[in-house]
mmCIF file of C-alpha atoms and ligand atoms in Angstrom:
data_model
loop_
_atom_site.group_PDB
_atom_site.id
_atom_site.type_symbol
_atom_site.label_atom_id
_atom_site.label_comp_id
_atom_site.label_asym_id
_atom_site.label_seq_id
_atom_site.Cartn_x
_atom_site.Cartn_y
_atom_site.Cartn_z
ATOM 1 C CA MET I 1 62.865 39.398 105.863
ATOM 2 C CA GLN I 2 65.557 37.592 107.604
ATOM 3 C CA ARG I 3 64.251 35.391 110.292
ATOM 4 C CA TRP I 4 66.521 33.841 112.940
ATOM 5 C CA ASP I 5 65.710 30.283 114.173
ATOM 6 C CA ALA I 6 67.889 30.005 117.306
ATOM 7 C CA GLU I 7 68.187 26.225 117.117
ATOM 8 C CA ARG I 8 69.191 26.350 113.410
ATOM 9 C CA TYR I 9 71.661 29.061 114.176
ATOM 10 C CA ALA I 10 73.223 27.066 116.916
ATOM 11 C CA ARG I 11 73.598 24.072 114.573
ATOM 12 C CA HIS I 12 74.899 25.799 111.549
ATOM 13 C CA ALA I 13 76.474 29.088 112.724
ATOM 14 C CA GLY I 14 78.554 28.015 115.705
ATOM 15 C CA PHE I 15 81.575 29.040 113.820
ATOM 16 C CA VAL I 16 80.474 32.773 114.074
ATOM 17 C CA PRO I 17 81.322 33.171 117.855
ATOM 18 C CA GLU I 18 84.067 30.636 117.743
ATOM 19 C CA MET I 19 86.058 32.823 115.151
ATOM 20 C CA ALA I 20 85.586 35.912 117.252
ATOM 21 C CA GLY I 21 89.123 35.522 119.039
ATOM 22 C CA PRO I 22 90.695 38.468 117.288
ATOM 23 C CA LEU I 23 87.661 40.824 118.154
ATOM 24 C CA LEU I 24 87.819 39.781 121.880
ATOM 25 C CA ASP I 25 91.571 40.470 121.709
ATOM 26 C CA LEU I 26 90.906 43.990 120.327
ATOM 27 C CA LEU I 27 88.242 44.609 122.914
ATOM 28 C CA ALA I 28 90.369 43.436 125.838
ATOM 29 C CA ALA I 29 87.588 43.523 128.290
ATOM 30 C CA ARG I 30 88.537 43.507 132.010
ATOM 31 C CA PRO I 31 86.526 41.847 134.848
ATOM 32 C CA GLY I 32 84.212 44.445 136.328
ATOM 33 C CA GLU I 33 83.829 46.542 133.218
ATOM 34 C CA ARG I 34 80.316 47.122 131.890
ATOM 35 C CA VAL I 35 80.204 46.053 128.134
ATOM 36 C CA LEU I 36 77.508 46.253 125.538
ATOM 37 C CA ASP I 37 77.193 43.366 123.088
ATOM 38 C CA LEU I 38 75.585 44.878 120.005
ATOM 39 C CA GLY I 39 73.840 42.020 118.052
ATOM 40 C CA CYS I 40 74.422 39.365 120.659
ATOM 41 C CA GLY I 41 72.520 36.720 118.849
ATOM 42 C CA ASP I 42 71.953 33.468 120.919
ATOM 43 C CA GLY I 43 74.502 34.885 123.442
ATOM 44 C CA VAL I 44 77.468 32.447 123.003
ATOM 45 C CA LEU I 45 80.106 35.137 122.912
ATOM 46 C CA THR I 46 78.210 37.297 125.696
ATOM 47 C CA ALA I 47 78.297 34.230 127.879
ATOM 48 C CA LYS I 48 82.009 33.691 127.158
ATOM 49 C CA LEU I 49 82.785 37.289 128.330
ATOM 50 C CA ALA I 50 80.437 37.098 131.275
ATOM 51 C CA ALA I 51 82.259 34.025 132.430
ATOM 52 C CA THR I 52 85.369 36.155 132.789
ATOM 53 C CA GLY I 53 83.781 38.574 135.256
ATOM 54 C CA VAL I 54 82.698 41.251 132.650
ATOM 55 C CA GLU I 55 79.179 42.752 133.201
ATOM 56 C CA VAL I 56 77.746 42.290 129.660
ATOM 57 C CA VAL I 57 74.417 43.477 128.328
ATOM 58 C CA GLY I 58 73.517 41.966 125.013
ATOM 59 C CA VAL I 59 71.063 43.399 122.532
ATOM 60 C CA ASP I 60 69.444 41.878 119.488
ATOM 61 C CA ALA I 61 66.540 42.667 117.098
ATOM 62 C CA SER I 62 65.511 39.004 117.057
ATOM 63 C CA ALA I 63 63.080 37.874 119.696
ATOM 64 C CA GLU I 64 64.032 34.361 119.233
ATOM 65 C CA GLN I 65 67.732 35.092 119.622
ATOM 66 C CA VAL I 66 67.192 37.101 122.708
ATOM 67 C CA ALA I 67 65.156 34.351 124.263
ATOM 68 C CA ALA I 68 68.076 31.911 123.571
ATOM 69 C CA ALA I 69 70.515 34.303 125.149
ATOM 70 C CA ARG I 70 68.305 34.797 128.237
ATOM 71 C CA ALA I 71 68.008 30.962 128.538
ATOM 72 C CA LYS I 72 71.762 31.070 129.132
ATOM 73 C CA GLY I 73 71.074 33.359 132.171
ATOM 74 C CA LEU I 74 72.336 36.517 130.269
ATOM 75 C CA ASP I 75 71.052 40.044 130.421
ATOM 76 C CA ALA I 76 69.864 40.202 126.900
ATOM 77 C CA ARG I 77 67.382 42.788 125.648
ATOM 78 C CA LEU I 78 65.192 42.997 122.513
ATOM 79 C CA MET I 79 66.402 46.118 120.819
ATOM 80 C CA ASP I 80 67.013 47.149 117.133
ATOM 81 C CA GLY I 81 70.736 48.196 116.611
ATOM 82 C CA HIS I 82 69.477 51.256 114.869
ATOM 83 C CA GLU I 83 67.608 52.412 118.003
ATOM 84 C CA LEU I 84 69.956 51.867 120.895
ATOM 85 C CA ALA I 85 68.307 53.260 124.005
ATOM 86 C CA PHE I 86 71.251 53.657 126.424
ATOM 87 C CA GLY I 87 72.877 56.719 128.022
ATOM 88 C CA PRO I 88 76.572 56.936 128.824
ATOM 89 C CA GLU I 89 76.787 53.758 130.947
ATOM 90 C CA PHE I 90 79.237 51.412 129.210
ATOM 91 C CA ASP I 91 83.037 51.246 129.464
ATOM 92 C CA ALA I 92 83.076 49.493 126.132
ATOM 93 C CA ALA I 93 80.902 48.131 123.279
ATOM 94 C CA PHE I 94 81.511 45.492 120.745
ATOM 95 C CA SER I 95 79.810 43.883 117.784
ATOM 96 C CA ASN I 96 80.527 40.611 116.134
ATOM 97 C CA ALA I 97 79.108 39.835 112.692
ATOM 98 C CA ALA I 98 76.143 42.082 113.245
ATOM 99 C CA LEU I 99 76.826 45.552 111.925
ATOM 100 C CA HIS I 100 76.522 44.437 108.303
ATOM 101 C CA TRP I 101 72.791 43.760 108.877
ATOM 102 C CA MET I 102 72.273 47.420 109.862
ATOM 103 C CA ARG I 103 71.546 49.177 106.609
ATOM 104 C CA ALA I 104 71.704 52.688 108.052
ATOM 105 C CA PRO I 105 75.190 52.478 109.528
ATOM 106 C CA ASP I 106 75.374 55.932 111.187
ATOM 107 C CA ARG I 107 72.486 55.075 113.498
ATOM 108 C CA PRO I 108 74.215 52.217 115.417
ATOM 109 C CA ILE I 109 77.423 54.232 115.472
ATOM 110 C CA ASP I 110 75.383 57.096 117.110
ATOM 111 C CA GLY I 111 73.706 54.773 119.471
ATOM 112 C CA VAL I 112 77.036 53.282 120.627
ATOM 113 C CA TRP I 113 78.423 56.754 121.014
ATOM 114 C CA ARG I 114 75.583 57.694 123.291
ATOM 115 C CA ALA I 115 75.962 54.354 125.291
ATOM 116 C CA LEU I 116 79.634 54.788 125.994
ATOM 117 C CA LYS I 117 81.141 56.613 128.907
ATOM 118 C CA PRO I 118 83.753 59.243 127.971
ATOM 119 C CA GLY I 119 86.940 57.343 127.254
ATOM 120 C CA GLY I 120 84.970 54.205 126.187
ATOM 121 C CA ARG I 121 85.894 52.046 123.333
ATOM 122 C CA PHE I 122 83.992 50.300 120.414
ATOM 123 C CA ALA I 123 85.473 47.167 118.863
ATOM 124 C CA GLY I 124 83.674 45.686 115.908
ATOM 125 C CA ASP I 125 84.166 42.856 113.509
ATOM 126 C CA MET I 126 81.681 42.791 110.450
ATOM 127 C CA GLY I 127 81.511 41.816 106.784
ATOM 128 C CA GLY I 128 83.774 44.231 105.004
ATOM 129 C CA ALA I 129 84.118 45.155 101.167
ATOM 130 C CA GLY I 130 84.371 41.853 99.161
ATOM 131 C CA ASN I 131 82.865 39.830 101.838
ATOM 132 C CA ILE I 132 81.198 36.655 100.575
ATOM 133 C CA ALA I 133 81.533 38.225 97.065
ATOM 134 C CA SER I 134 81.029 34.880 95.325
ATOM 135 C CA VAL I 135 77.803 34.113 97.222
ATOM 136 C CA VAL I 136 76.436 37.644 96.692
ATOM 137 C CA GLU I 137 77.272 37.364 92.916
ATOM 138 C CA ALA I 138 75.627 33.907 92.458
ATOM 139 C CA LEU I 139 72.554 34.962 94.461
ATOM 140 C CA GLY I 140 72.334 38.213 92.485
ATOM 141 C CA GLN I 141 72.488 36.293 89.151
ATOM 142 C CA ALA I 142 69.897 33.686 90.215
ATOM 143 C CA LEU I 143 67.503 36.576 91.174
ATOM 144 C CA ALA I 144 68.234 38.647 88.152
ATOM 145 C CA ARG I 145 67.592 35.661 85.860
ATOM 146 C CA ARG I 146 64.053 35.612 87.341
ATOM 147 C CA GLY I 147 63.615 39.304 86.882
ATOM 148 C CA PHE I 148 64.112 40.399 90.510
ATOM 149 C CA ASP I 149 66.121 43.334 91.532
ATOM 150 C CA ALA I 150 69.224 41.827 93.146
ATOM 151 C CA VAL I 151 70.535 45.057 94.445
ATOM 152 C CA SER I 152 67.442 45.903 96.605
ATOM 153 C CA ALA I 153 67.184 42.279 97.635
ATOM 154 C CA ASN I 154 70.822 42.222 99.082
ATOM 155 C CA PRO I 155 70.329 42.692 102.792
ATOM 156 C CA TRP I 156 74.062 43.350 103.614
ATOM 157 C CA TYR I 157 76.246 46.376 103.921
ATOM 158 C CA PHE I 158 79.870 45.552 103.565
ATOM 159 C CA PRO I 159 81.923 48.724 103.777
ATOM 160 C CA ASP I 160 85.560 49.325 103.183
ATOM 161 C CA ALA I 161 87.767 50.907 105.878
ATOM 162 C CA ALA I 162 87.668 54.400 104.363
ATOM 163 C CA ASP I 163 83.830 54.372 104.358
ATOM 164 C CA TYR I 164 83.274 52.984 107.878
ATOM 165 C CA GLY I 165 86.227 54.888 109.385
ATOM 166 C CA ALA I 166 84.938 58.134 108.097
ATOM 167 C CA ARG I 167 81.526 57.450 109.688
ATOM 168 C CA LEU I 168 83.308 56.736 113.077
ATOM 169 C CA LEU I 169 85.334 59.891 112.691
ATOM 170 C CA ARG I 170 82.400 62.003 111.786
ATOM 171 C CA ARG I 171 80.648 60.918 114.901
ATOM 172 C CA GLY I 172 83.618 62.040 117.027
ATOM 173 C CA PHE I 173 85.338 58.670 117.550
ATOM 174 C CA ALA I 174 89.081 58.461 117.558
ATOM 175 C CA VAL I 175 89.901 55.470 115.368
ATOM 176 C CA GLU I 176 92.822 53.501 116.608
ATOM 177 C CA ARG I 177 92.657 50.804 114.006
ATOM 178 C CA ILE I 178 90.442 49.742 111.121
ATOM 179 C CA ALA I 179 91.385 47.239 108.309
ATOM 180 C CA LEU I 180 89.965 44.672 106.029
ATOM 181 C CA VAL I 181 91.079 41.202 106.782
ATOM 182 C CA PRO I 182 90.487 38.339 104.325
ATOM 183 C CA ARG I 183 89.243 35.331 106.240
ATOM 184 C CA PRO I 184 88.386 32.266 104.101
ATOM 185 C CA THR I 185 85.942 30.469 106.302
ATOM 186 C CA PRO I 186 85.271 26.655 106.287
ATOM 187 C CA LEU I 187 81.550 25.894 106.760
ATOM 188 C CA PRO I 188 80.483 23.104 109.137
ATOM 189 C CA GLY I 189 78.212 21.780 106.451
ATOM 190 C CA PRO I 190 76.950 22.304 102.932
ATOM 191 C CA LEU I 191 76.303 25.773 101.448
ATOM 192 C CA GLU I 192 72.577 25.143 101.484
ATOM 193 C CA ASP I 193 72.610 25.175 105.253
ATOM 194 C CA TRP I 194 74.398 28.439 105.204
ATOM 195 C CA LEU I 195 71.851 29.849 102.731
ATOM 196 C CA ASP I 196 68.977 28.646 104.907
ATOM 197 C CA THR I 197 70.517 30.307 107.988
ATOM 198 C CA PHE I 198 71.734 33.548 106.565
ATOM 199 C CA ALA I 199 70.139 34.277 103.039
ATOM 200 C CA GLY I 200 66.510 34.375 103.893
ATOM 201 C CA GLY I 201 66.281 38.125 103.224
ATOM 202 C CA PHE I 202 68.173 37.840 100.037
ATOM 203 C CA LEU I 203 65.738 35.005 98.815
ATOM 204 C CA ALA I 204 62.651 36.812 100.092
ATOM 205 C CA PRO I 205 61.435 38.134 96.715
ATOM 206 C CA VAL I 206 61.590 34.594 95.217
ATOM 207 C CA PRO I 207 58.213 32.735 95.736
ATOM 208 C CA GLU I 208 58.635 30.060 98.418
ATOM 209 C CA THR I 209 58.058 27.285 95.892
ATOM 210 C CA GLU I 210 60.948 28.415 93.876
ATOM 211 C CA ARG I 211 63.547 28.939 96.595
ATOM 212 C CA LEU I 212 64.773 25.348 96.730
ATOM 213 C CA VAL I 213 65.574 25.577 92.921
ATOM 214 C CA VAL I 214 67.367 28.890 93.465
ATOM 215 C CA LYS I 215 69.526 27.423 96.312
ATOM 216 C CA ARG I 216 70.423 24.380 94.129
ATOM 217 C CA GLU I 217 71.313 26.707 91.298
ATOM 218 C CA VAL I 218 73.579 28.835 93.586
ATOM 219 C CA THR I 219 75.137 25.799 95.049
ATOM 220 C CA ALA I 220 75.908 24.151 91.739
ATOM 221 C CA ALA I 221 77.437 27.473 90.418
ATOM 222 C CA LEU I 222 79.691 27.924 93.432
ATOM 223 C CA ARG I 223 80.755 24.286 94.000
ATOM 224 C CA PRO I 224 83.805 24.385 91.657
ATOM 225 C CA ARG I 225 84.990 27.684 93.343
ATOM 226 C CA LEU I 226 84.284 27.029 96.954
ATOM 227 C CA VAL I 227 84.588 23.339 97.688
ATOM 228 C CA ASN I 228 88.166 22.286 98.494
ATOM 229 C CA LYS I 229 89.970 19.024 97.920
ATOM 230 C CA GLU I 230 88.639 17.601 101.147
ATOM 231 C CA GLY I 231 85.096 18.363 100.132
ATOM 232 C CA VAL I 232 84.732 21.327 102.572
ATOM 233 C CA TRP I 233 82.897 24.448 101.596
ATOM 234 C CA VAL I 234 85.273 27.517 102.265
ATOM 235 C CA VAL I 235 83.508 30.810 101.769
ATOM 236 C CA ASP I 236 85.336 33.929 100.840
ATOM 237 C CA TYR I 237 84.669 35.983 104.046
ATOM 238 C CA VAL I 238 86.431 39.281 104.460
ATOM 239 C CA ARG I 239 86.227 41.049 107.904
ATOM 240 C CA LEU I 240 86.250 44.725 108.586
ATOM 241 C CA ARG I 241 87.719 44.911 112.080
ATOM 242 C CA PHE I 242 88.117 48.188 113.990
ATOM 243 C CA LEU I 243 88.798 49.757 117.401
ATOM 244 C CA ALA I 244 87.605 53.280 118.066
ATOM 245 C CA TRP I 245 87.523 55.377 121.201
ATOM 246 C CA LYS I 246 85.173 58.074 122.547
ATOM 247 C CA PRO I 247 87.370 60.866 123.724
ATOM 248 C CA THR I 248 87.406 61.513 127.440
HETATM 249 C C1 BEZ H 301 79.277 37.659 107.879
HETATM 250 O O1 BEZ H 301 79.494 37.286 109.026
HETATM 251 O O2 BEZ H 301 80.205 38.181 107.279
HETATM 252 C C2 BEZ H 301 77.972 37.335 107.277
HETATM 253 C C3 BEZ H 301 77.269 36.415 107.876
HETATM 254 C C4 BEZ H 301 75.984 36.158 107.171
HETATM 255 C C5 BEZ H 301 75.578 36.714 106.106
HETATM 256 C C6 BEZ H 301 76.371 37.695 105.623
HETATM 257 C C7 BEZ H 301 77.670 38.008 106.173
#
């Protein structure tokens, strides 16, 4: 199971909300609008929007992250993205780096649909097809070498535009844009920190006593591909970014 440690997240994953500029541009939230932040995490992005006069409600499935968001004075609620419990009260919804954790993708899409007023919009930025492919491959190989099923251990859903676009359309959304965007992402520290922060679920089948060895193995395998001349880890992120509308 993936566990979120809010303090570790703030230390090692600050780049996640920092790189959300294109998503915020797509969302184009206006002061006074009521906006749902699906997968708000520790609320850094939620707070940024709230500071512009947007009335933001954040939801997240992690109690620790919700507590961290509330500590920032935000309206953050503990709620699984698969089970959004809102009626049509939002002008817009957005989700940054969260939808790829939701393995039954039609359920968050359905929940957002129900949460939006007619004419409301849904902007998303998530891992798309090919996202962190090198890391997925190296983790998969390390697990397979130990006899674990790497496919079922993989906690992430990285769809392409055709797949996710079709799901949005099937629910009734009008899709204004959807595209894969390669975004090589420099990490603030070593890959081990990234693995500790994000890959707990992938490593869950490995006995705890062996996880350090696996992480070292993965790091050694990826170093030649992902460390640049300056010694910075640059991971092969690919975003799937979209904007869709609930018709009036
Ligand atoms: C992402 O934002 O693409 C991502 C983050 C953590 C794990 C997997 C993907």
